[in-house]
mmCIF file of C-alpha atoms in Angstrom:
data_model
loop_
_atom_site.group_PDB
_atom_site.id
_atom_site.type_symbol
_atom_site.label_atom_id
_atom_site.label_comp_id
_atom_site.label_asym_id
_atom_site.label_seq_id
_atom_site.Cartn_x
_atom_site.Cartn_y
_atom_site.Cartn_z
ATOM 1 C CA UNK Z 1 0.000 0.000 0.000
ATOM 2 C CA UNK Z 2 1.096 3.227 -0.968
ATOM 3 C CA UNK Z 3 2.638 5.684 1.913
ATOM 4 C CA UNK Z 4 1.510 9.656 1.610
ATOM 5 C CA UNK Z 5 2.146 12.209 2.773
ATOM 6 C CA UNK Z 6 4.486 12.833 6.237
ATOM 7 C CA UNK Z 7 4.410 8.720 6.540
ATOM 8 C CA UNK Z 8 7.050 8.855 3.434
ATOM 9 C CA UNK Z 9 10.290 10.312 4.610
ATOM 10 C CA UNK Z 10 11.754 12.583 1.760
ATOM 11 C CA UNK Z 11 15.354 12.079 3.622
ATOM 12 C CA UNK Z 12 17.729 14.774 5.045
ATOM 13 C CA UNK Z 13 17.301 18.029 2.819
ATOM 14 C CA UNK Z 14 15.327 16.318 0.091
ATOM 15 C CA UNK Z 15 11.931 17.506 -1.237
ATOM 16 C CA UNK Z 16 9.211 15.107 -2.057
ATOM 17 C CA UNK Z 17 8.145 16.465 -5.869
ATOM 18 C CA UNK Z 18 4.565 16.251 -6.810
ATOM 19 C CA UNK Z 19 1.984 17.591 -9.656
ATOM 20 C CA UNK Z 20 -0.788 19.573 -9.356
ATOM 21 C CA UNK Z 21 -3.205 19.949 -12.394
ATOM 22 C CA UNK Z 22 -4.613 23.288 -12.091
ATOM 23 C CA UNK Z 23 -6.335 24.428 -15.593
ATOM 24 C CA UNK Z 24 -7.710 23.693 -18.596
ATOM 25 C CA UNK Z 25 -7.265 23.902 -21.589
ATOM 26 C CA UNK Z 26 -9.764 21.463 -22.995
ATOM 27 C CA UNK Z 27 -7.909 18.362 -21.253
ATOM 28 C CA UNK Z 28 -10.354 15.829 -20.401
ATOM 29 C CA UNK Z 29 -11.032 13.231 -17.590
ATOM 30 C CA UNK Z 30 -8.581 10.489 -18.750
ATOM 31 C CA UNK Z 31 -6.473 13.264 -20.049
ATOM 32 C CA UNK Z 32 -5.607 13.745 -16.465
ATOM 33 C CA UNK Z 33 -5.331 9.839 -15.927
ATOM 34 C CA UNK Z 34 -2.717 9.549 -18.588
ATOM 35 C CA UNK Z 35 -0.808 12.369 -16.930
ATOM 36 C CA UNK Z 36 -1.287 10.753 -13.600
ATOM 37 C CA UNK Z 37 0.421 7.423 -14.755
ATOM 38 C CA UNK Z 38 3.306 9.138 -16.360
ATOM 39 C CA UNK Z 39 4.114 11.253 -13.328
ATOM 40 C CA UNK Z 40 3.811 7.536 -11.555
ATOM 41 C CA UNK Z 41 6.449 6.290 -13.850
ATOM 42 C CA UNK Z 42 8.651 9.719 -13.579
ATOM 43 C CA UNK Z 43 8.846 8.967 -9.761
ATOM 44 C CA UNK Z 44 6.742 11.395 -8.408
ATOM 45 C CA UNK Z 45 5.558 11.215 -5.277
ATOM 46 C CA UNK Z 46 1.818 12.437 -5.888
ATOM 47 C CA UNK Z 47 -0.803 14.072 -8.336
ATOM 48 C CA UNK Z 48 -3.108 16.497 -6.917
ATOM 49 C CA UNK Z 49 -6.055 18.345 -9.101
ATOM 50 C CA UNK Z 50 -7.130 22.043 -7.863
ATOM 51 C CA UNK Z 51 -11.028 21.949 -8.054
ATOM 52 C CA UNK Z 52 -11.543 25.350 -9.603
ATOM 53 C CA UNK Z 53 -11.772 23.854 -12.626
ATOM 54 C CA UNK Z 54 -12.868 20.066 -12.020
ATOM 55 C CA UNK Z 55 -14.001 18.206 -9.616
ATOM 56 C CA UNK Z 56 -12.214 17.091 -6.092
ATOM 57 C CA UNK Z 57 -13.119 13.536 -6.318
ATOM 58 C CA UNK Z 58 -14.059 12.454 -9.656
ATOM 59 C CA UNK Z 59 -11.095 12.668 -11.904
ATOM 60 C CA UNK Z 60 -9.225 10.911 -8.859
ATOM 61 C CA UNK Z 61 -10.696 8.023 -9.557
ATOM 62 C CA UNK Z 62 -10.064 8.005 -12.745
ATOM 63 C CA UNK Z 63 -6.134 8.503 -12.051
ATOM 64 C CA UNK Z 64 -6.581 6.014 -9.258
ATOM 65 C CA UNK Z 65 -8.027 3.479 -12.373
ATOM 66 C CA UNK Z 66 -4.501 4.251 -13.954
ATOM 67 C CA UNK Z 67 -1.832 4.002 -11.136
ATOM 68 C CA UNK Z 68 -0.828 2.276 -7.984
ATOM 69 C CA UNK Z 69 1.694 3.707 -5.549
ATOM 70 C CA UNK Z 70 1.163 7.664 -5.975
ATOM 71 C CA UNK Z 71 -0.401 9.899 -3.494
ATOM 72 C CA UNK Z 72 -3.674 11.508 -5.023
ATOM 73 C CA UNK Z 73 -5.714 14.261 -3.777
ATOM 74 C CA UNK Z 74 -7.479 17.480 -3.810
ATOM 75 C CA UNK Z 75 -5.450 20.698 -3.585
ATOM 76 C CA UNK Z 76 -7.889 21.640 -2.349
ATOM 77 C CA UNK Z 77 -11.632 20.775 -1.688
ATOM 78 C CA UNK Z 78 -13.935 23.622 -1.137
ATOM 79 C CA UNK Z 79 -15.283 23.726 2.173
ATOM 80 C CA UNK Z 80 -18.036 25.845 1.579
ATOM 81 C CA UNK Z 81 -19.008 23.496 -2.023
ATOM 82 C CA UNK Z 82 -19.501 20.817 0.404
ATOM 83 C CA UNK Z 83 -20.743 19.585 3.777
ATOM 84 C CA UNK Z 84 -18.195 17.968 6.158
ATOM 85 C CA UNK Z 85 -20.323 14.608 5.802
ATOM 86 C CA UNK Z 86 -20.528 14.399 2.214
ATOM 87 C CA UNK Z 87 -16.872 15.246 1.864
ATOM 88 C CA UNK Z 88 -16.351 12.696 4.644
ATOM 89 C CA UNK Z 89 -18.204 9.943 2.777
ATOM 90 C CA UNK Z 90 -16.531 10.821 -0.432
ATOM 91 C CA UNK Z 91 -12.683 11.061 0.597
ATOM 92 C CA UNK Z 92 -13.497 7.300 2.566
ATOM 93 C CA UNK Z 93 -14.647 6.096 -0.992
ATOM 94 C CA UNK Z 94 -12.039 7.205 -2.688
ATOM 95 C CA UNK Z 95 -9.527 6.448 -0.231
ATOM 96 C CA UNK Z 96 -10.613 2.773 -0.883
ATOM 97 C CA UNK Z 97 -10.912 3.121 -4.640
ATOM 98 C CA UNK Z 98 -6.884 4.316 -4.434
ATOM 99 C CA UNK Z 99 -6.243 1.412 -1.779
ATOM 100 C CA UNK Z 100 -4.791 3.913 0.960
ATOM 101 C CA UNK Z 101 -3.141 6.872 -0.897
ATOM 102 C CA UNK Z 102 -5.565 9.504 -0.455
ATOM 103 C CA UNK Z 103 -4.341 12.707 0.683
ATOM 104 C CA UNK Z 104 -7.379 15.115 1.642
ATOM 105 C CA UNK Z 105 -6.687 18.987 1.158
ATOM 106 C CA UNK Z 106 -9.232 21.488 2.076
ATOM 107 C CA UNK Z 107 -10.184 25.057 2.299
ATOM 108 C CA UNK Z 108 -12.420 28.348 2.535
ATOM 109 C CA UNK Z 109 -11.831 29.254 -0.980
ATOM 110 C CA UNK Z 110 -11.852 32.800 -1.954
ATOM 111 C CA UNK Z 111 -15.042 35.293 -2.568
ATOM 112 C CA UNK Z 112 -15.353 35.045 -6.259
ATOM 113 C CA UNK Z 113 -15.568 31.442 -6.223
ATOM 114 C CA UNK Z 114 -18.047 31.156 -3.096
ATOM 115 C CA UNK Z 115 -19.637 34.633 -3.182
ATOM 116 C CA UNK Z 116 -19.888 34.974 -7.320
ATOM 117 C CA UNK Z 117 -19.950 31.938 -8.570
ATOM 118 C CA UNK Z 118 -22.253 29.789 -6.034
ATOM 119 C CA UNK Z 119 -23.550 32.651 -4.346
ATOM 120 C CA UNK Z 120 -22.431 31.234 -0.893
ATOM 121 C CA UNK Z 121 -21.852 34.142 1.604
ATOM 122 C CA UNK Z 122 -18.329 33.850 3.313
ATOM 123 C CA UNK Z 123 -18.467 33.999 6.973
ATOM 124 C CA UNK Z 124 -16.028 33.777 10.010
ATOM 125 C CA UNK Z 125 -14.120 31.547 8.068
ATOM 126 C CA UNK Z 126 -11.716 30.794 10.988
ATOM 127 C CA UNK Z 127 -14.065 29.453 12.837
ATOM 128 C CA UNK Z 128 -15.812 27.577 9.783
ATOM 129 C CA UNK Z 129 -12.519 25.912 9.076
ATOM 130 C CA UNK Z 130 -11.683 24.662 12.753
ATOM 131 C CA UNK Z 131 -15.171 23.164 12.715
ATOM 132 C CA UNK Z 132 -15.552 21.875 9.255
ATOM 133 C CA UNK Z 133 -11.927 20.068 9.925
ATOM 134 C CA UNK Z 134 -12.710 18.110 13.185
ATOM 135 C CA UNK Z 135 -16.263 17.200 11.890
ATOM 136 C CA UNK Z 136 -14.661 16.087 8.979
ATOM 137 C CA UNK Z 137 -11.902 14.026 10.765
ATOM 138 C CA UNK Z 138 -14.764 12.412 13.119
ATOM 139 C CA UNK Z 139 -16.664 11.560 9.637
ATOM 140 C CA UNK Z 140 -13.681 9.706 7.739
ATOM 141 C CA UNK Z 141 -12.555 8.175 10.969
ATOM 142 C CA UNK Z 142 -15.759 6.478 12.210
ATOM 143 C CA UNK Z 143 -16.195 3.207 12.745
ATOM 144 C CA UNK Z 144 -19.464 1.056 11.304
ATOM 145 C CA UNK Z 145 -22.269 1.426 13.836
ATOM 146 C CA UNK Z 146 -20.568 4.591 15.141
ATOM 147 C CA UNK Z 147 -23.150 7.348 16.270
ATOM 148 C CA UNK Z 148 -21.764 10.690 15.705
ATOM 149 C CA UNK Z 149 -23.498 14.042 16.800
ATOM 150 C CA UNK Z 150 -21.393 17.398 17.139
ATOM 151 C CA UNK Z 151 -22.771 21.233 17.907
ATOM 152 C CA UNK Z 152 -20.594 23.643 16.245
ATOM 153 C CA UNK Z 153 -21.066 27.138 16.010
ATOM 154 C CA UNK Z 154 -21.113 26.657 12.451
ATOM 155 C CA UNK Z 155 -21.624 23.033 11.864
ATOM 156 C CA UNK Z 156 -23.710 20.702 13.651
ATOM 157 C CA UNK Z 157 -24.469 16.674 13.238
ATOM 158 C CA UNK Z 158 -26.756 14.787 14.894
ATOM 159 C CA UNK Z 159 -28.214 11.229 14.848
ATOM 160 C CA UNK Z 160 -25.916 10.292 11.802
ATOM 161 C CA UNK Z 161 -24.232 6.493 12.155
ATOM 162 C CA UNK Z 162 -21.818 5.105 10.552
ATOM 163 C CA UNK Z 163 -21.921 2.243 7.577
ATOM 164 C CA UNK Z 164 -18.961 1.455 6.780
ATOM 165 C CA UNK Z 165 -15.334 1.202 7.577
ATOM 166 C CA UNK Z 166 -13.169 3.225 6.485
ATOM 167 C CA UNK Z 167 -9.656 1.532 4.774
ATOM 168 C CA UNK Z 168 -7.548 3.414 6.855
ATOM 169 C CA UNK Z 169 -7.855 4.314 10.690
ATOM 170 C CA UNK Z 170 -7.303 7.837 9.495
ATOM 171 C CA UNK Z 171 -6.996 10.061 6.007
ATOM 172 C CA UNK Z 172 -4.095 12.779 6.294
ATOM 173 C CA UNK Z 173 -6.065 16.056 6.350
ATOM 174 C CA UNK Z 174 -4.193 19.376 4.837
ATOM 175 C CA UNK Z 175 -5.547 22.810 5.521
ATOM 176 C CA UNK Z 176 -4.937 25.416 3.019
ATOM 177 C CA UNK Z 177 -3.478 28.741 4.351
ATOM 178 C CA UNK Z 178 -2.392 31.554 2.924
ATOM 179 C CA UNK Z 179 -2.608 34.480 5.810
ATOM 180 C CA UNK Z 180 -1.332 33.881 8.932
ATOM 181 C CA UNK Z 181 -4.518 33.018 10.927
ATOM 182 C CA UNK Z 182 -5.336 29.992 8.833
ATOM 183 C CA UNK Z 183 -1.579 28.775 9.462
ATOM 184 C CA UNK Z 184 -1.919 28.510 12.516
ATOM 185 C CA UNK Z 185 -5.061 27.042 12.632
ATOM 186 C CA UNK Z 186 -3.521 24.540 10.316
ATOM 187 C CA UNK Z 187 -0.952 23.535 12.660
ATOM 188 C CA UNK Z 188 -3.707 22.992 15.466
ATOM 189 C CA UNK Z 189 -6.094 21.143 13.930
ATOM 190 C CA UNK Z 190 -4.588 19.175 10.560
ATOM 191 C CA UNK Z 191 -1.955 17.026 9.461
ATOM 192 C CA UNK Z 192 -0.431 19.309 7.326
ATOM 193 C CA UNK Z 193 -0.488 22.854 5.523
ATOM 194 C CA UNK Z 194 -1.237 23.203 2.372
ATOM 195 C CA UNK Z 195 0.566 26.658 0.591
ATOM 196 C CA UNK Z 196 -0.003 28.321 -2.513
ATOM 197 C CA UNK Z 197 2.515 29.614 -4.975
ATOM 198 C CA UNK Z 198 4.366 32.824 -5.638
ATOM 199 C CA UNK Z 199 6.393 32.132 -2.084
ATOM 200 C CA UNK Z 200 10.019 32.603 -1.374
ATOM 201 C CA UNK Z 201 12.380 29.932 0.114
ATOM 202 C CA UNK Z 202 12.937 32.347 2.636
ATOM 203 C CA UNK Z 203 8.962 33.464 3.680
ATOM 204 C CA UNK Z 204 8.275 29.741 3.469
ATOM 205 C CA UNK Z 205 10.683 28.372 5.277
ATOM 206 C CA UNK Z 206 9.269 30.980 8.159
ATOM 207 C CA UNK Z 207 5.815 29.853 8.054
ATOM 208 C CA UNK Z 208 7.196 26.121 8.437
ATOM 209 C CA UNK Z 209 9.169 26.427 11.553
ATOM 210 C CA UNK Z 210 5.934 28.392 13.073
ATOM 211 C CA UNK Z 211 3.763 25.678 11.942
ATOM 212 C CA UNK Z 212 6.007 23.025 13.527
ATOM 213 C CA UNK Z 213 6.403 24.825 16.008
ATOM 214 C CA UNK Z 214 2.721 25.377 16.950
ATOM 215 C CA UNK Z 215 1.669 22.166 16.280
ATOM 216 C CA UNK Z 216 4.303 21.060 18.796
ATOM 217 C CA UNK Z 217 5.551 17.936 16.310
ATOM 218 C CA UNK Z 218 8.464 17.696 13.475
ATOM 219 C CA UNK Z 219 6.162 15.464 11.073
ATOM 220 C CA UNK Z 220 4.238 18.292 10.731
ATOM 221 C CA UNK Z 221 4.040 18.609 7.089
ATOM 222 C CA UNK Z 222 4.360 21.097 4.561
ATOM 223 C CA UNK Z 223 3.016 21.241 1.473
ATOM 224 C CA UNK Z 224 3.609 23.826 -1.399
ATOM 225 C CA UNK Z 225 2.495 24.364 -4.971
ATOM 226 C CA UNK Z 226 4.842 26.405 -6.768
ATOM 227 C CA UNK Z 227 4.754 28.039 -10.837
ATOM 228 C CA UNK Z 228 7.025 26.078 -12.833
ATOM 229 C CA UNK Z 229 8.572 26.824 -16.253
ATOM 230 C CA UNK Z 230 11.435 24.619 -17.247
ATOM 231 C CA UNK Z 231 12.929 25.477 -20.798
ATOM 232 C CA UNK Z 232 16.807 24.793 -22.247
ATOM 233 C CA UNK Z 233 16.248 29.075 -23.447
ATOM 234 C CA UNK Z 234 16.154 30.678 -19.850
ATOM 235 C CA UNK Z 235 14.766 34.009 -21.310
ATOM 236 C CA UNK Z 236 11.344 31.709 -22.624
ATOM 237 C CA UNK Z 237 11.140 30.130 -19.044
ATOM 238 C CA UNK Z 238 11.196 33.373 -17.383
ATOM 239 C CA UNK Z 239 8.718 35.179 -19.597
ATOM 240 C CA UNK Z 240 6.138 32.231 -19.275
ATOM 241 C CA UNK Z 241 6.724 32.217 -15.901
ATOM 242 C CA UNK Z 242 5.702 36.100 -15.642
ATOM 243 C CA UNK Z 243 2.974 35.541 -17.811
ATOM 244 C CA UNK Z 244 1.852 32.563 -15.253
ATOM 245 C CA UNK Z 245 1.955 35.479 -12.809
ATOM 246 C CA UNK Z 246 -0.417 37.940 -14.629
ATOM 247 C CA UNK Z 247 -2.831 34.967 -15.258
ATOM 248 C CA UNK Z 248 -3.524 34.461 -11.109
ATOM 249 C CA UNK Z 249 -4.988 38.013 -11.751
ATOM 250 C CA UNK Z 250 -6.573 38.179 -15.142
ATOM 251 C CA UNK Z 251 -7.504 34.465 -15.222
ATOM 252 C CA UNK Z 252 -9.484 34.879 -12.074
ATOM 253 C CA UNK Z 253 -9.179 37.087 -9.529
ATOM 254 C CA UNK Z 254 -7.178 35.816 -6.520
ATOM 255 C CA UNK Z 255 -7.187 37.856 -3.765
ATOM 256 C CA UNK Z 256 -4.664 36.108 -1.980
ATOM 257 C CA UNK Z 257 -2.235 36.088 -4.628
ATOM 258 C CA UNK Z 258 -2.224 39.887 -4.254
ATOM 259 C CA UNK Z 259 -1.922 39.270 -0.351
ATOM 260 C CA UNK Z 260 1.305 36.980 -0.702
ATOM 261 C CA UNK Z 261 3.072 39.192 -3.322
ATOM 262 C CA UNK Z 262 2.443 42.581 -1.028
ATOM 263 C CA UNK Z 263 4.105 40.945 2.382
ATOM 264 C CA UNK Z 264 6.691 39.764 0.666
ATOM 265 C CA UNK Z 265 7.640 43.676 -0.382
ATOM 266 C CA UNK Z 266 6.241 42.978 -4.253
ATOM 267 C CA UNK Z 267 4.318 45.973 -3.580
ATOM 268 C CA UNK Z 268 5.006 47.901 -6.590
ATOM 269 C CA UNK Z 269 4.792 44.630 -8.745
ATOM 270 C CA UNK Z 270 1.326 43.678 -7.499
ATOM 271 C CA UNK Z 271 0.090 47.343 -7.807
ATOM 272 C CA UNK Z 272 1.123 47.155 -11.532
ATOM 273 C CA UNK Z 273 -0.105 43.656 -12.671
ATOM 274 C CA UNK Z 274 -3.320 44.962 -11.019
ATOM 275 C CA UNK Z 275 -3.822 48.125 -12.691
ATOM 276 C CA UNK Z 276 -2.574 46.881 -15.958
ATOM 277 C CA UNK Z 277 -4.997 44.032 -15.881
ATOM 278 C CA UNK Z 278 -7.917 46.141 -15.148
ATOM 279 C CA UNK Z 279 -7.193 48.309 -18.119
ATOM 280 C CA UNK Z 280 -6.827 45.146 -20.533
ATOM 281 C CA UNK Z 281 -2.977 45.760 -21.211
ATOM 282 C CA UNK Z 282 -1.739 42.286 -20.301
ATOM 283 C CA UNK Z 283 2.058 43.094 -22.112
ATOM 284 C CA UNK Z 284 2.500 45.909 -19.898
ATOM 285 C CA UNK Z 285 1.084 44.075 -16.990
ATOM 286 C CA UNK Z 286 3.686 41.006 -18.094
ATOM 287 C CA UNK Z 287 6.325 43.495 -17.821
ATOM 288 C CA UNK Z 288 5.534 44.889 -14.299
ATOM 289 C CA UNK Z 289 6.789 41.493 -12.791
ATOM 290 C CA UNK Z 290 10.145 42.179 -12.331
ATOM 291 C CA UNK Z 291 12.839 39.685 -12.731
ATOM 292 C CA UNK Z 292 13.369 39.439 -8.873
ATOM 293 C CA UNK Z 293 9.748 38.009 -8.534
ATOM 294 C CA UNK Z 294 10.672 35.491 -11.306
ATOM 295 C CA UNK Z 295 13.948 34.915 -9.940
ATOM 296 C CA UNK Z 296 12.649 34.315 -5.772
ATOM 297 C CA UNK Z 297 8.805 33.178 -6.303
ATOM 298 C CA UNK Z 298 8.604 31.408 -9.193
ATOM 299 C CA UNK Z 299 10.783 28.117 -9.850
ATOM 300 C CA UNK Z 300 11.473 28.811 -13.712
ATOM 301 C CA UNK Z 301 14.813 28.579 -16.250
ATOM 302 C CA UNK Z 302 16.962 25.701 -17.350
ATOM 303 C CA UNK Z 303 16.474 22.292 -15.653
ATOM 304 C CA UNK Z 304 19.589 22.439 -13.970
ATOM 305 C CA UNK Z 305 18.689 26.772 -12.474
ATOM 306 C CA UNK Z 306 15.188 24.647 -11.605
ATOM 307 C CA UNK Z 307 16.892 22.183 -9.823
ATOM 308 C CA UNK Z 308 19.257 24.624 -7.572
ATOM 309 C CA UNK Z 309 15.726 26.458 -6.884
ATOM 310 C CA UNK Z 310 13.534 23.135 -5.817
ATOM 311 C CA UNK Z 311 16.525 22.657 -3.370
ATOM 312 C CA UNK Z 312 16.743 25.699 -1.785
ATOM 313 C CA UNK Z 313 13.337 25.092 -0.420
ATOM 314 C CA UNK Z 314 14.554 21.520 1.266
ATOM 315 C CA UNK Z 315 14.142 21.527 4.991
ATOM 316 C CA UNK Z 316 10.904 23.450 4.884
ATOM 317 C CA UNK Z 317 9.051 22.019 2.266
ATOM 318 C CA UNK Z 318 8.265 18.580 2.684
ATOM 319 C CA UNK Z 319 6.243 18.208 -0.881
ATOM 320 C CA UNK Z 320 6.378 20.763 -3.698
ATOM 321 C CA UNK Z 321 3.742 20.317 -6.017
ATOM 322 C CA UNK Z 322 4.457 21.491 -9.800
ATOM 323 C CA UNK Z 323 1.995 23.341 -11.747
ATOM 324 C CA UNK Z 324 2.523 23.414 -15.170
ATOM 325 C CA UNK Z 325 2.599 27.181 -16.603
ATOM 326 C CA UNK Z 326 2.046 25.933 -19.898
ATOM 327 C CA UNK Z 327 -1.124 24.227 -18.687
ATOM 328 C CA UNK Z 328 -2.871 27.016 -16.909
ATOM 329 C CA UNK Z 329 -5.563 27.976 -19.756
ATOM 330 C CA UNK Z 330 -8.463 29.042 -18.197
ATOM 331 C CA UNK Z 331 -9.485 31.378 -21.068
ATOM 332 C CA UNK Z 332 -11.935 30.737 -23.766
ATOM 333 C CA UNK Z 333 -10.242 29.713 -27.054
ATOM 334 C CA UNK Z 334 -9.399 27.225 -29.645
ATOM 335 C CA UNK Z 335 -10.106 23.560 -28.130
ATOM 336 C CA UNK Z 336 -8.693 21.850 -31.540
ATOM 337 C CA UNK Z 337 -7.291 18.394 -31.551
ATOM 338 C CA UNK Z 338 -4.134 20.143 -31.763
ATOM 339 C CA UNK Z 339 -4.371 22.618 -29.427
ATOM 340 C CA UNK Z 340 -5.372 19.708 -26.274
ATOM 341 C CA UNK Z 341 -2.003 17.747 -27.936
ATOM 342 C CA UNK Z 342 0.155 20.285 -27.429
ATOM 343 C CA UNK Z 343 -1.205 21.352 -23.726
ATOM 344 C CA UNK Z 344 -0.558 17.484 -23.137
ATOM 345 C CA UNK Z 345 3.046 17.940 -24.286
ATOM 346 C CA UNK Z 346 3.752 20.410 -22.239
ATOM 347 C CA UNK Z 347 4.033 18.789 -19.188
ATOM 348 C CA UNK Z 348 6.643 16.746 -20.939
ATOM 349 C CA UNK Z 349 9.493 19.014 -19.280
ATOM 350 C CA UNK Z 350 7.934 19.386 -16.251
ATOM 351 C CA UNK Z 351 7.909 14.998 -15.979
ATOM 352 C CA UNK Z 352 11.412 15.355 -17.066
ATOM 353 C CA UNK Z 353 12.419 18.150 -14.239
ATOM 354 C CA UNK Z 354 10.423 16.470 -11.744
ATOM 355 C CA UNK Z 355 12.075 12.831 -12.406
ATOM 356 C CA UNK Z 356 15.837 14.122 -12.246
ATOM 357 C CA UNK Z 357 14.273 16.117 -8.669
ATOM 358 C CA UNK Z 358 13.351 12.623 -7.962
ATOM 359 C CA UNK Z 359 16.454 10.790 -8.195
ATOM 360 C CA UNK Z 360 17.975 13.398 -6.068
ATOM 361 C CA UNK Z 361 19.412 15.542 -8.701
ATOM 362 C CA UNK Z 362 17.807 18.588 -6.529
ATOM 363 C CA UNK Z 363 19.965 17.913 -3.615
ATOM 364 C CA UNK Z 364 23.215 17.623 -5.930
ATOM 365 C CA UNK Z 365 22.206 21.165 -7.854
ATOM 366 C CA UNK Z 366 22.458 23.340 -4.403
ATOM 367 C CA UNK Z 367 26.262 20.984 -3.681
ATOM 368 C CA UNK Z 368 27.422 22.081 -6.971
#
């Protein structure tokens, strides 16, 4: 059976290197399979879909259909999309479909997606969170027969029992953070914390120690999704990778994005993407990202400058998820034959990156 997350050691300094799938681009259902198995057969450790654009559970299964040792998993389930019992119900099913390798990431989402797009109000979502995540624990932990009730502030259960047993006596649970709050509420009530991208070595490995720290363990674990443009021409890598950049704000708005590049001192960048976006001008808005964002917050350039970058974040980083640049089309467009081909073969150098990461050839880039 397949270890995930902190139950697989990464070893001293090493990163565990996953995939996240995180747009579209016309890529279907065992589209995402296919890529699923390859990334098995690269060596990574895990596949993870965001559901913004698909899904949390479905196309899982469909990967899980295709592969046998990775990790799979939401990054991350919507909280408010979902109750904690259906979620529950659904991450025990699939944990059983995958035969153990489940690895359950969840979150509050941001306004546009609950507030605009399913018209679900966002409300202390501290609190929400600390409920939704122990109701949800009690839910994919329960035994057949169990009873559970619970009285939230929030949430509340009552009368529901068991009917099955779960595979596992317990599904790693990830909390997705990205202000300082929800970290810490991460570190008291999950397994894990689940990050977002555009971070530094530096600001992450800050917001590790505090999680380990608060959560009063080492095998904490953090997770991290980073932007990732691998090319042999380093000037191509670095202008997809600003272009991924403008795309978290023209795209769809991400609030948090913003959030993350202003405490890091990208004031003046985020400002500019912002306005330039707004007024339609996304060259000028390309060129506001300056080539220290690229260069800190973005892992992008030759495989070997992408390998010295995955390392420095070994130590704090337990799992660094790619997502594919190349792959985040979330725009209306041409959905030809050969337009899903080539999104498919784009992850070709990110398989490639992530298998020499794999075999350790992170750890030898910072040594050189």
């Amino acid at each position: 059976m397949q270890t995930t997350g902190s139950d697989r050691p990464a070893g001293p300094g090493r990163v565990r290197i996953g995939l996240m799938l995180a747009g579209g681009g016309g890529m279907t259902v065992p589209d995402m399979a296919g890529i699923a198995a390859r990334a098995e057969s690269a060596g990574f450790h895990g596949v993870y879909v965001a559901e913004a654009w698909r899904s949390g559970f479905v196309p899982l299964a469909a990967m899980a259909a295709r592969t046998e040792r990775i990790a799979l998993g939401p990054y991350v389930l919507n909280a408010h999309a979902r109750t904690p019992l259906i979620a529950g119900m659904s991450a025990v099913d699939l944990d059983e479909v995958s035969g153990g390798r489940l690895v359950l990431g969840v979150g509050s989402g941001n306004r546009v997606t609950n507030e605009s797009y399913q018209g679900v109000p966002v409300e202390r979502p501290l609190r929400k969170m600390r409920e939704y995540v122990e109701l949800l624990r009690l839910v994919t932990r329960a035994r057949r027969g169990r009873r559970l009730d619970y009285e939230g502030e929030i949430h509340r259960m009552s009368g529901w029992t068991c009917q099955v047993d779960p595979l596992r006596p317990s599904i790693p649970i990830y909390l997705a953070a990205t202000s300082p709050r929800m970290t810490r509420l991460a570190a008291d009530v999950a397994d894990g914390v689940a990050l977002g991208a555009v971070q530094s070595a530096a600001f992450v490995a800050g917001i590790a120690a505090a999680c380990r720290q608060a959560a009063g363990r080492e095998d904490f674990d953090v997770m991290m999704a980073s932007l990732v443009a691998v090319d042999e021409d380093p000037e191509r890598a670095r202008d997809a990778a600003r272009a991924a950049v403008v795309n978290l704000y023209a795209g769809k708005p991400h609030p948090h994005y913003d959030s993350l590049l202003r405490r890091q001192g990208h004031e003046r960048v985020a400002e500019g993407v912002d306005r330039f976006v707004r007024a339609g001008d996304l060259d000028a808005a390309r060129r506001a990202v300056t080539d220290e964002v690229v260069e800190q917050l973005v892992i992008a350039g030759t495989p070997k400058e992408c390998l010295a970058r995955i390392a420095q974040y070994g130590g704090s980083v337990d799992e660094l998820l790619f997502v594919n640049v190349g792959g985040m089309r979330y725009e209306a467009g041409s959905n030809t034959s050969s337009a899903r081909r080539a999104l498919l073969d784009s992850f070709e150098p990110l398989l490639d990156l992530g298998r020499l990461a794999a075999a350790g050839g992170a750890r030898d880039a910072e040594g050189a």
